[in-house]
Structure formats: C-alpha cells, structure tokens
Coordinates of C-alpha atoms in Angstrom, one line a residue:
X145 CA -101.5 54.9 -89.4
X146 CA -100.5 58.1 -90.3
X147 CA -102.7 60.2 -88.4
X148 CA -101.7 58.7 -85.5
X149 CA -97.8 58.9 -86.0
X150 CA -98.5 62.8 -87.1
X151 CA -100.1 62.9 -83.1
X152 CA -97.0 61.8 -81.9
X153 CA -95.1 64.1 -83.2
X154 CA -96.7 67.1 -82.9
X155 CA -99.5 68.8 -80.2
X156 CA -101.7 71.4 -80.5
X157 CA -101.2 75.0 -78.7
X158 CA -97.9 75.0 -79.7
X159 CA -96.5 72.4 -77.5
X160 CA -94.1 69.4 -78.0
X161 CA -94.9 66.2 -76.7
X162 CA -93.6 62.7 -76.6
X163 CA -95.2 59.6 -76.3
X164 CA -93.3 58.8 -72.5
X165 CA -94.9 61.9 -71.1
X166 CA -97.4 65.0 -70.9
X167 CA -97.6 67.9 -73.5
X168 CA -95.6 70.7 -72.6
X169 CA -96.3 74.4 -73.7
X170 CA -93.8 76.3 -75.0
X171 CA -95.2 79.5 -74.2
X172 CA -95.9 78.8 -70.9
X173 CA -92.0 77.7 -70.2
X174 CA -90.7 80.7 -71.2
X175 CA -92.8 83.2 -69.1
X176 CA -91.7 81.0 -65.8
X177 CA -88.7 82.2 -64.0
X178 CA -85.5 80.1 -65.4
X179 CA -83.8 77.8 -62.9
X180 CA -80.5 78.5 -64.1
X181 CA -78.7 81.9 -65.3
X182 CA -77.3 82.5 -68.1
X183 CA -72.9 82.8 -67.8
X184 CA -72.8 86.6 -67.7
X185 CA -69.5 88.5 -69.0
X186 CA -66.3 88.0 -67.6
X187 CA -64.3 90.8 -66.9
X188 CA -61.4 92.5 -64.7
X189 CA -61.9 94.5 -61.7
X190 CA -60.2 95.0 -58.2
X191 CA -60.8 94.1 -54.4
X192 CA -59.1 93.9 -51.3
X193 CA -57.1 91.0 -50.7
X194 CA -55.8 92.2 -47.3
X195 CA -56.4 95.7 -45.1
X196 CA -53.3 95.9 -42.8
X197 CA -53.1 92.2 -42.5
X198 CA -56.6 91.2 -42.0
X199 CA -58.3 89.7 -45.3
X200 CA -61.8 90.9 -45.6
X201 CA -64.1 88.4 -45.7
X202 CA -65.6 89.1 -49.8
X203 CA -66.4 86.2 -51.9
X204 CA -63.2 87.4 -54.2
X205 CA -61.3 86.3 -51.5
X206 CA -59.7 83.1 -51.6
X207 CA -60.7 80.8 -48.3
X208 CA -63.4 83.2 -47.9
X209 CA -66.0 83.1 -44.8
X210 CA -65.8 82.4 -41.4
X211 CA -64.3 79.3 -41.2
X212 CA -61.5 80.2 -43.7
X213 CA -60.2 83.2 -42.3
X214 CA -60.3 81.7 -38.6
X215 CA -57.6 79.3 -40.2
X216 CA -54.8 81.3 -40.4
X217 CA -53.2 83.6 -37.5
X218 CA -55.9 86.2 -36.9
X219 CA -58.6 83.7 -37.8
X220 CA -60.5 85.4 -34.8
X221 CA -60.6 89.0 -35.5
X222 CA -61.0 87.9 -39.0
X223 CA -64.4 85.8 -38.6
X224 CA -65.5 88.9 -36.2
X225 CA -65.7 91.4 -39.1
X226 CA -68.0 89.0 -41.5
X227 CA -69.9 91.4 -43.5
X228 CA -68.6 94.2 -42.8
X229 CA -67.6 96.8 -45.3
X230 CA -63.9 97.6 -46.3
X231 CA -63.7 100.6 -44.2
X232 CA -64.6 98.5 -41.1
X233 CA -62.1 96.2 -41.4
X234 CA -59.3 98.9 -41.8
X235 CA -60.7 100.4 -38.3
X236 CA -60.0 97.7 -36.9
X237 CA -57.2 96.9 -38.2
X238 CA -55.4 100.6 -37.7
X239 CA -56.5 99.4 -33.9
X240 CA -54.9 96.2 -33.9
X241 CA -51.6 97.7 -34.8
X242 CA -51.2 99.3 -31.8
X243 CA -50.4 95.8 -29.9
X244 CA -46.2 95.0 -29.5
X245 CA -46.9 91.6 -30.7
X246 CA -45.0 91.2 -34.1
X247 CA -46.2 88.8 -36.6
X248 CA -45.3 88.4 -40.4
X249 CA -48.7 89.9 -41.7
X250 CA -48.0 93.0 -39.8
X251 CA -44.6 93.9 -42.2
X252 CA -45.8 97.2 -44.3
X253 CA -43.3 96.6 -46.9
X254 CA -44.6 93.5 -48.6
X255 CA -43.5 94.2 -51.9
X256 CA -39.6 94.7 -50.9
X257 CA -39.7 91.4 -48.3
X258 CA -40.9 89.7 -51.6
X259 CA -38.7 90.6 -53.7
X260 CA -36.0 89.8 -51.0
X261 CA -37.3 86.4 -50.2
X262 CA -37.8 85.1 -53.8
X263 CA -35.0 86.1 -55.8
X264 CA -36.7 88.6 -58.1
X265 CA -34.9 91.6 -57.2
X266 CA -33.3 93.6 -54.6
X267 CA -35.3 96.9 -53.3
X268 CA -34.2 100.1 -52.4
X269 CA -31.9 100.6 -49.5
X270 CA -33.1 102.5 -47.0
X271 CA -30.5 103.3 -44.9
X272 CA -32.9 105.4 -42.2
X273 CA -34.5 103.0 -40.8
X274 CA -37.4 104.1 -41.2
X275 CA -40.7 102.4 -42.6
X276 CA -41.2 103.4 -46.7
X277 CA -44.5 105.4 -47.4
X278 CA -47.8 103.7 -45.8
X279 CA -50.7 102.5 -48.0
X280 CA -54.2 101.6 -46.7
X281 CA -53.7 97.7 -47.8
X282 CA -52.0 95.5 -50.8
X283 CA -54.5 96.2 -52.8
X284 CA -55.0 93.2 -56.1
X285 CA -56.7 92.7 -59.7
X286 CA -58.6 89.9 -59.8
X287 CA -61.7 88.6 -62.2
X288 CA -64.9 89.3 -61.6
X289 CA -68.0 87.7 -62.4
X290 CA -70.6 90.9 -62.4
X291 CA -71.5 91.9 -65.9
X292 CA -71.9 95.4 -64.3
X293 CA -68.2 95.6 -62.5
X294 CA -66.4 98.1 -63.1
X295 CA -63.2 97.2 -65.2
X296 CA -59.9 98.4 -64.7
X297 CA -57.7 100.6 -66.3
X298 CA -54.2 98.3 -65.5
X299 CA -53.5 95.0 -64.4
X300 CA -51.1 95.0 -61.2
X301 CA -50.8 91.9 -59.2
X302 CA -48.5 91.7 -56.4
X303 CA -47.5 88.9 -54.0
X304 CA -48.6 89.1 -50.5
X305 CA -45.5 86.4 -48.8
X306 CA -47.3 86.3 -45.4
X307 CA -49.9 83.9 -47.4
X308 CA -47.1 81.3 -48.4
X309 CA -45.8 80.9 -44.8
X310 CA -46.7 77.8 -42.8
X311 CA -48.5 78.1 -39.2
X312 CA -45.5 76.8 -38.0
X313 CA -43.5 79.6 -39.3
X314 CA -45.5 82.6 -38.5
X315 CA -45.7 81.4 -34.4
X316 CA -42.2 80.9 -34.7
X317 CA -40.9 84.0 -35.7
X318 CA -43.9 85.6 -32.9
X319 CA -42.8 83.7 -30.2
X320 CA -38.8 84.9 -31.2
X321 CA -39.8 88.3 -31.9
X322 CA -42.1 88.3 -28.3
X323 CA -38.7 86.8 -26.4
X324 CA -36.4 89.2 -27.5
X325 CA -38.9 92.2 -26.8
X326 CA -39.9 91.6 -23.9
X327 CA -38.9 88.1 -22.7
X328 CA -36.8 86.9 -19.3
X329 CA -33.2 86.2 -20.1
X330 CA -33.5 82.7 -19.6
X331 CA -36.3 83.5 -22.9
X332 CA -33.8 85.7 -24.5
X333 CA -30.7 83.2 -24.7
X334 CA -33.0 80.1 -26.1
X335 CA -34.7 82.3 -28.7
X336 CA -30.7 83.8 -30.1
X337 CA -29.8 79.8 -29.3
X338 CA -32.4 78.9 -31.7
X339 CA -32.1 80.8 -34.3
X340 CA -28.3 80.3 -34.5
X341 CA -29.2 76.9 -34.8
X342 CA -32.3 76.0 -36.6
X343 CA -32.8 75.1 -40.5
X344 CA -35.6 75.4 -41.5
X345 CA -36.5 79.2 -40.9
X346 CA -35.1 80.6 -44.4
X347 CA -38.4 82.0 -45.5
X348 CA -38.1 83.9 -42.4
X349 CA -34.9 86.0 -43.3
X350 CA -36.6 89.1 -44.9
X351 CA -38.3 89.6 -41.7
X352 CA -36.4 89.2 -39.0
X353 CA -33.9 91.9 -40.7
X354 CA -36.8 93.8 -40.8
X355 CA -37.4 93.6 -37.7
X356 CA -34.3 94.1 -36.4
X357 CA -33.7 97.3 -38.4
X358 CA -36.9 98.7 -37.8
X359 CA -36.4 97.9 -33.8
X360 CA -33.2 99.4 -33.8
X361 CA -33.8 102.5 -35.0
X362 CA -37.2 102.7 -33.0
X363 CA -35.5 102.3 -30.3
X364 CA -32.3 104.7 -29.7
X365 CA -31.5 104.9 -26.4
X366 CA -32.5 101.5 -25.4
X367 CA -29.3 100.2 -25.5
X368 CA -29.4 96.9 -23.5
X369 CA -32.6 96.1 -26.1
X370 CA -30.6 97.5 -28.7
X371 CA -27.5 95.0 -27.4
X372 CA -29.8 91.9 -27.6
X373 CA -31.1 93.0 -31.4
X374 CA -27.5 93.4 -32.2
X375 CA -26.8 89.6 -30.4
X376 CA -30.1 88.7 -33.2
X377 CA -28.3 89.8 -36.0
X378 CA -25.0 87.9 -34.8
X379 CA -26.7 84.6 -34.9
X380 CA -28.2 85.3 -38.0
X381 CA -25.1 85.8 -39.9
X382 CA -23.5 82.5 -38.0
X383 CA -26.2 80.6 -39.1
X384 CA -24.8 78.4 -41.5
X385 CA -28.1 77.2 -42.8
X386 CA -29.5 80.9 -43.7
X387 CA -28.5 83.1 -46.3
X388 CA -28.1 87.1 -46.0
X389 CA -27.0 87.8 -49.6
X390 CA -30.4 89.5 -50.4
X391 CA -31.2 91.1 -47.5
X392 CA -27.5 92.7 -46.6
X393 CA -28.9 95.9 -47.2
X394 CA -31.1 96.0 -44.9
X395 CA -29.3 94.7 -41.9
X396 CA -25.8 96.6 -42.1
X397 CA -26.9 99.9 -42.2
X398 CA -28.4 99.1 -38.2
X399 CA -25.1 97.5 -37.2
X400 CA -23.2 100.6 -38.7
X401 CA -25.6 103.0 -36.9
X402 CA -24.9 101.1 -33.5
X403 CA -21.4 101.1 -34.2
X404 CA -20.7 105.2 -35.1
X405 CA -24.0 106.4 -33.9
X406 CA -24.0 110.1 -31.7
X407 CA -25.3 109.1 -29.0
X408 CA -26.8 105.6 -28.3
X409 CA -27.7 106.4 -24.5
X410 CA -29.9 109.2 -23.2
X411 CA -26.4 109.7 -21.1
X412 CA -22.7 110.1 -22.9
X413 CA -21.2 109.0 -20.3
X414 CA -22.8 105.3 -20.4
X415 CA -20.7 103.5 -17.5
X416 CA -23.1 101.8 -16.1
X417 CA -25.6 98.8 -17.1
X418 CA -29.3 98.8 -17.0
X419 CA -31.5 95.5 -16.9
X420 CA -34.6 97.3 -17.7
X421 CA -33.0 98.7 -21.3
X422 CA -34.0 102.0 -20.1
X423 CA -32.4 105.2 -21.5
X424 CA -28.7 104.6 -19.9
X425 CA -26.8 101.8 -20.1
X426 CA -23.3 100.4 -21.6
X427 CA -23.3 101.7 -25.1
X428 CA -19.9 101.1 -25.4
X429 CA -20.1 97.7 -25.0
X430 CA -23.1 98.1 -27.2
X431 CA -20.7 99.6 -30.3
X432 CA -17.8 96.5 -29.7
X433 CA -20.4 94.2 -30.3
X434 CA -22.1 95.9 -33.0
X435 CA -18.8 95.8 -34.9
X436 CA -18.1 92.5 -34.0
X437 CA -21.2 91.2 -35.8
X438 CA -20.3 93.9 -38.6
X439 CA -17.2 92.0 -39.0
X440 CA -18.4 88.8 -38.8
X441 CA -21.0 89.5 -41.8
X442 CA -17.9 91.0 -44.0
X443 CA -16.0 88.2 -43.1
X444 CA -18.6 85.7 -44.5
X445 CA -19.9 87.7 -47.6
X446 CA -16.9 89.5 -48.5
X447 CA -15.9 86.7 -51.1
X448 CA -18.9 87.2 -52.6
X449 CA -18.9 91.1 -52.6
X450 CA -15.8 91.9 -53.3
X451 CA -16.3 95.6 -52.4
X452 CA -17.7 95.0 -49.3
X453 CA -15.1 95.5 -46.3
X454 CA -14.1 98.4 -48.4
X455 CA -17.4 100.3 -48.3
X456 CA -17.2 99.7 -44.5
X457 CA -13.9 100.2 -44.1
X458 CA -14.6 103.8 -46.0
X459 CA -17.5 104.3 -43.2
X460 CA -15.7 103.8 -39.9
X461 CA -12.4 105.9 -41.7
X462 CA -15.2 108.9 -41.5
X463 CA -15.8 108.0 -38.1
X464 CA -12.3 109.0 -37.0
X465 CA -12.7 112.7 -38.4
X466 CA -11.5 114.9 -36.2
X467 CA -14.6 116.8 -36.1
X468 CA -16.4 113.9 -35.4
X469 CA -17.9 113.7 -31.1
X470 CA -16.0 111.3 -29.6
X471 CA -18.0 108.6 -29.1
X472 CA -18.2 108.5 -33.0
X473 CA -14.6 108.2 -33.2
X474 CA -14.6 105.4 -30.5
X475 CA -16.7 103.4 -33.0
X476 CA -14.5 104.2 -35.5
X477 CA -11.6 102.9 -33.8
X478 CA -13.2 99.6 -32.4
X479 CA -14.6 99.0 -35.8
X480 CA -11.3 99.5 -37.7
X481 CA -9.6 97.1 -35.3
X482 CA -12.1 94.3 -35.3
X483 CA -11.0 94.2 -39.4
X484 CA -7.6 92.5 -38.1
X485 CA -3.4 94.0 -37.8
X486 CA -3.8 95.3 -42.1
X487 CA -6.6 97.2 -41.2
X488 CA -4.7 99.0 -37.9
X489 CA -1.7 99.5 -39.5
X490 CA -3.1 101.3 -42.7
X491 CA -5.7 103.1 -40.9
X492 CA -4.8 103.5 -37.1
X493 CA -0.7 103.9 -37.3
X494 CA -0.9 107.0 -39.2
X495 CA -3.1 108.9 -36.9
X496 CA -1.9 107.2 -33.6
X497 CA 0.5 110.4 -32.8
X498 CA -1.1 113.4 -33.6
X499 CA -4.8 111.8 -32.1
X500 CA -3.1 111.1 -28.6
X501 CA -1.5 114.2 -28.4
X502 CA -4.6 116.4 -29.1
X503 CA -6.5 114.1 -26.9
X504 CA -3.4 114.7 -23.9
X505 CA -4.0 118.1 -24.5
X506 CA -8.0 117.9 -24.1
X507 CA -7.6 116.2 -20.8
X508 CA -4.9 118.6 -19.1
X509 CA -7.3 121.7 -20.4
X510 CA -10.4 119.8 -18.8
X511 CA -8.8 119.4 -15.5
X512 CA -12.1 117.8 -14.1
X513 CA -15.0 120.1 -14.9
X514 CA -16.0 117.9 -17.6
X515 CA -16.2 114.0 -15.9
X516 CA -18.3 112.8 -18.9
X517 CA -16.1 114.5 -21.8
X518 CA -12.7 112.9 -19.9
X519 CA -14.5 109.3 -19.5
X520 CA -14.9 109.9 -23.3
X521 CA -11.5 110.7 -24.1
X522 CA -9.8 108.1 -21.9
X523 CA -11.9 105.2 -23.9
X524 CA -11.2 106.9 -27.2
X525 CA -7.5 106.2 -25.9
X526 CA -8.3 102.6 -24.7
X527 CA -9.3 102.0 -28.0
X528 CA -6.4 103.2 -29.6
X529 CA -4.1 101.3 -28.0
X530 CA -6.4 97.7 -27.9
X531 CA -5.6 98.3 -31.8
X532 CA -2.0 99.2 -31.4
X533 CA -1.7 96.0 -29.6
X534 CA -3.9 93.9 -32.1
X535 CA -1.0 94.7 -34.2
X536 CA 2.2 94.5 -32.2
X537 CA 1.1 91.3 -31.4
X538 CA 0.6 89.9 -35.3
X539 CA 3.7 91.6 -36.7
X540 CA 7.2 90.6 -36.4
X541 CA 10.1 92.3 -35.4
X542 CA 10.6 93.3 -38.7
X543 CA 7.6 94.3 -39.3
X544 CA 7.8 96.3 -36.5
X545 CA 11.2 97.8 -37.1
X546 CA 9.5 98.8 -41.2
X547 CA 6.0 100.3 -40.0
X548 CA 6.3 101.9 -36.5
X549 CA 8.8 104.9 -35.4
X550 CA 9.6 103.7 -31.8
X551 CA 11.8 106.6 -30.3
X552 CA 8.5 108.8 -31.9
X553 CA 5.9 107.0 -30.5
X554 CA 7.3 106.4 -27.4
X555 CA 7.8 110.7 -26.6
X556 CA 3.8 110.2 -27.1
X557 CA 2.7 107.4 -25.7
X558 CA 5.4 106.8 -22.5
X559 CA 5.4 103.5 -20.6
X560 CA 1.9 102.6 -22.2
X561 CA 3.9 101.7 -25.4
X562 CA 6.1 99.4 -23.4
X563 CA 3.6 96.5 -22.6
X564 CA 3.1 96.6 -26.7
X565 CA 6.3 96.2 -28.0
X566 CA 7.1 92.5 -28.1
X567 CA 10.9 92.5 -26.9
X568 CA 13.1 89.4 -27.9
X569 CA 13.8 87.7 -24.5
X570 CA 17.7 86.8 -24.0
X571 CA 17.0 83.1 -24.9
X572 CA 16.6 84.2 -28.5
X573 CA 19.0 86.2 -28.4
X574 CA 21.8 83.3 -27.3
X575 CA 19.3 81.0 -29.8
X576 CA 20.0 83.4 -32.8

C-alpha cells in the first residue's frame, strides 16, 4: 500500500503527476514558449495626445483606433492617418489649418482658454491681439508600459478643453463662427439672435472671445466684418445666462481698438458702406457701436470691478490728445459720451472751447484742398456737440447755470449752442 501511494505522488524524470491525469515534465514546460508575459515595469514617459487638433492614433491615446477617432469632429481625417508616424500627422494637420472653418480644436492657446473656462486662473492679457508663441502640439505625460521607455525628467500634465465639449457644442460654435464669417444676413441676424439668447453655451465663452479678438485684429480694414464681430461681442455681454468675468481681458482690449483705433478703413474718409466688408466702409458707425458695447460691458461688470469704467475712462481721455489724428479723437469723444451727462461734463466741458476753436481754425485754413481731413473735422464736431447735448438735456437749469459759461460758449459755438440750451417756456415762467 505504500508503494503504490508513493506512485501517486511522485513520477519519474522529474515530473509531477496526479492520479486525474498524464505526467507532466517539468523540464520540458519550461523550455516551451510561455503563454502569458510576465507584468514588465511601470514607468513615466511622454506621447502626443494631440498635433494641431488631430489626436494621433497611438495606443497611449485614449479612444484610440479608427473607430474612436472618427467619433469626435475630425473623426475622418483622423482614421485617414492610422499608423502613421507623429510627423505625418502634423503635415497634415499644418495643411488643415489653412481652411476658414473655425472649430474649438483649432484654438492654439489651450492652456489660457482652460484656465479661463475652469476657474483656475486668469492668463496673461494680451492686449495685441495677436496669437501667443506657437508649439507643434499639447504635448502630455502619461504611463507607459515598456520596460525599455524612456522616462522623463518632469511630470507636466495639461488639460486639453476641446476633449470635454459635447458634439453638440463644438457644431454649434462652427456653424456660429461659419455665419458670421461668411454667412447671408438673414444667417448673420439668427446666429447674434441665438447667441443673445441661448443657455446652455457657457463652456463656449473662452472661445468665442477668442475668436472675436483674434478676428478683429486679423482683420483691420474689414470694417462691415469688423461691425458684425463687434454686434457678437454685444450679445455676449447681454446674455444674461453667460458670464464674462474671466474672459474680460480678452474681449475689451478689441472693442477699445475698434473704438480709438488709426484707421479702421483702408480710406479716412469712410462715408460710405460696403456689403462685401471690403477695405472701405462706415468706420464711424463702426466706433459708435464699438463703444456702445464697451459701455454696455462696464455697465454690467462695473459693480464687480470697481476700477473698471475708470481704466476705460483713462483710455478714451488719451484719445482726445491733441496730438492724437482725428479719427482717434472722434472715438474718444463718442466713447466718453456713451458713459452718461457725469462723464461729459467732467471730461468734455472743459475742452469743448479751446477744441472747437482750433478745429474752426483748421477748417478756414483748409479751405477745400483737403475733402477727407474737413469730413474728419466736421464729425469730430458732431461728436462734440451729441455730448454737449447728452448733457443739456440731463441737467437742470441749475445745473446748467453752475457748470457751463453761456455768454463763453456761445462766442464759440453760435446758433449751434441754441438748440442745446433747454430754455424755460413762458408757462413755467407764469407757473413759478
């Protein structure tokens, strides 16, 4: 009996068998290839999560392969570069850039619209305009699996927003951004009507003021397009369901530009209107409404900033130097009188006088060689007195009587003053 359970236990050539099967060999198991592999090392090293907006198709990726990256907008020219290298992708997508459709993946500035959209801080102003430096692609740290993977030196992680934002919300803001650009203006009212209007579009804010900053200053000299990026901006502030706090940086500095800009038409004089948004148009109607929205923003965050209207305020008082070309000084003077009768009657009263005369002066020394630099002068005088009037008509009598120096201001200004000065009528006269 026990020879027989010693058998059971135990076979010869080194092998261990059981009484439910055949004798294996130990030896011979180990010099056959192993089914599974051993876990290998983990460790830290990097890969591209996205090149220009196009996420290469690497198993690191999340919602890797062809079917993953044709989920997303882009799906199409991302299942077209399936293993291809790095440098392909960013080929193509250098190529892809060069199309005017505008979607949320193609925003260079990922870092600074992340910071604005979530809260966790507020990036540099940058007040010209123009894009910040350029890199190849938001490059990530993730963990790898390879036991021979290089490891890196620091872990940076950064948070690419396009990635959170629905389908829904990234053909909304193309289908917006693709109406205002280039859309009929039938297209042009219902995209400002709808974003005026809709609720649900928050996570959008960072870029549509990028947009519209980056568009305006692209685009100089366009100045019907310009108008309708300004008319963007206006809805955005009236939206009551948005809020601007974090990205007011980056949207006044374009209003501020359209409202004391140079020159804003490839013409100064800028009489006429062009549908096209070619290099003329009306860029003074451009500037009113420019510092109409200005106002309207500094009206609805200036509670919360206290030193906001100031800082603008500060700005457009520049404006009126007298070095300053005339079309500056327009904006200055429109600008300073959409801010309300305090505004004109600390800023605008003073210089009313000596600005008229020296503009009287300008005109009789012209004496018609210059048409454009007389059209300038007389709106730089409409101006004036649209904010002259702003006031006469919020101030009393007494007011009046306190602030303004009639018999003086009436050698300047003549029988223009007259349809200003709001004159008791002989009813409340008897009345009194």
């Amino acid at each position: 009996k026990s020879s027989k359970r010693k058998d059971r236990n135990t076979g010869t050539g080194g092998g261990t068998g059981s009484g439910n099967g055949p004798a294996v060999d130990l030896n011979a198991y180990l010099r056959t290839e192993m089914t599974l592999r051993p876990p290998s090392e983990i460790g830290l090293r990097s890969h591209w999560l996205a090149v220009d907006g196009v996420q290469p198709d690497i198993p690191e990726n999340p919602g890797g392969g062809a079917a993953g990256a044709a989920a997303g907008p882009g799906g199409a020219a991302a299942a077209a570069v399936v293993g291809l290298g790095v440098g392909a992708v960013a080929a193509m997508a250098a190529a892809a850039r060069d199309s005017t459709v505008h979607r949320v993946e193609d925003d260079e500035d990922l870092e600074a619209v992340a910071a604005a959209a979530d809260g966790s801080g507020v990036p540099g102003d940058h007040h010209d305009g123009g894009p910040p430096s350029k890199g190849g692609g938001a490059a990530i740290v993730g963990v790898g699996t390879g036991a021979g993977g290089g490891s890196s030196g620091s872990v940076s992680v950064r948070q690419l927003l396009p990635r959170l934002l629905s389908e829904e919300l990234r053909l909304y803001f193309t289908r917006i951004t693709l109406a205002v650009e280039r859309g009929t203006p039938s297209q042009v009212e219902a995209a400002l009507t709808a974003i005026g209007r809709d609720s649900g579009i928050q996570e959008l804010v960072p870029f549509f003021v990028r947009f519209i900053s980056r568009q305006v200053y692209d685009n100089i000299g366009r100045v019907e397009y310009c108008r309708t990026l300004v008319q963007l901006a206006g809805k955005l502030v009236d939206n009551p369901h948005l809020h601007l706090e974090l990205n007011l940086h980056q949207l006044l500095p374009p209003l501020i530009t359209c409202v004391v800009a140079r020159r804003l038409a490839s013409d100064g004089y800028g009489g006429g209107v062009d549908g096209d948004g070619g290099g003329g148009g009306n860029h003074w109607a451009l500037r009113e409404e420019a510092a109409g929205v200005l106002m309207s923003a500094c009206s609805t965050f200036g509670e919360q900033y206290t030193t906001l209207k100031a800082r603008v305020l500060r700005t457009l008082c520049e404006a009126l130097s007298p070095d300053m070309p005339l079309t500056t000084q327009y904006g200055g003077l429109v600008g300073i009188s959409r801010f309300g009768p305090k505004a004109v009657d600390a800023f605008l009263l003073p210089l009313a006088t000596p600005y008229w005369t020296r503009w009287d002066d300008a005109l009789q020394a012209s004496q018609g060689n210059n048409i454009a630099g007389r059209f300038e002068i007389q709106q730089c005088q409409r101006a004036l007195l649209d904010g002259l009037a702003s006031f006469m008509r919020s101030a009393s009598p007494e007011e009046q009587s306190q602030r303004v120096d009639w018999d003086a201001m009436f050698d300047v200004f003549g029988e223009r003053l007259i349809p200003l000065r709001a004159e008791p009528s002989d009813y409340v006269d008897c009345f009194v």
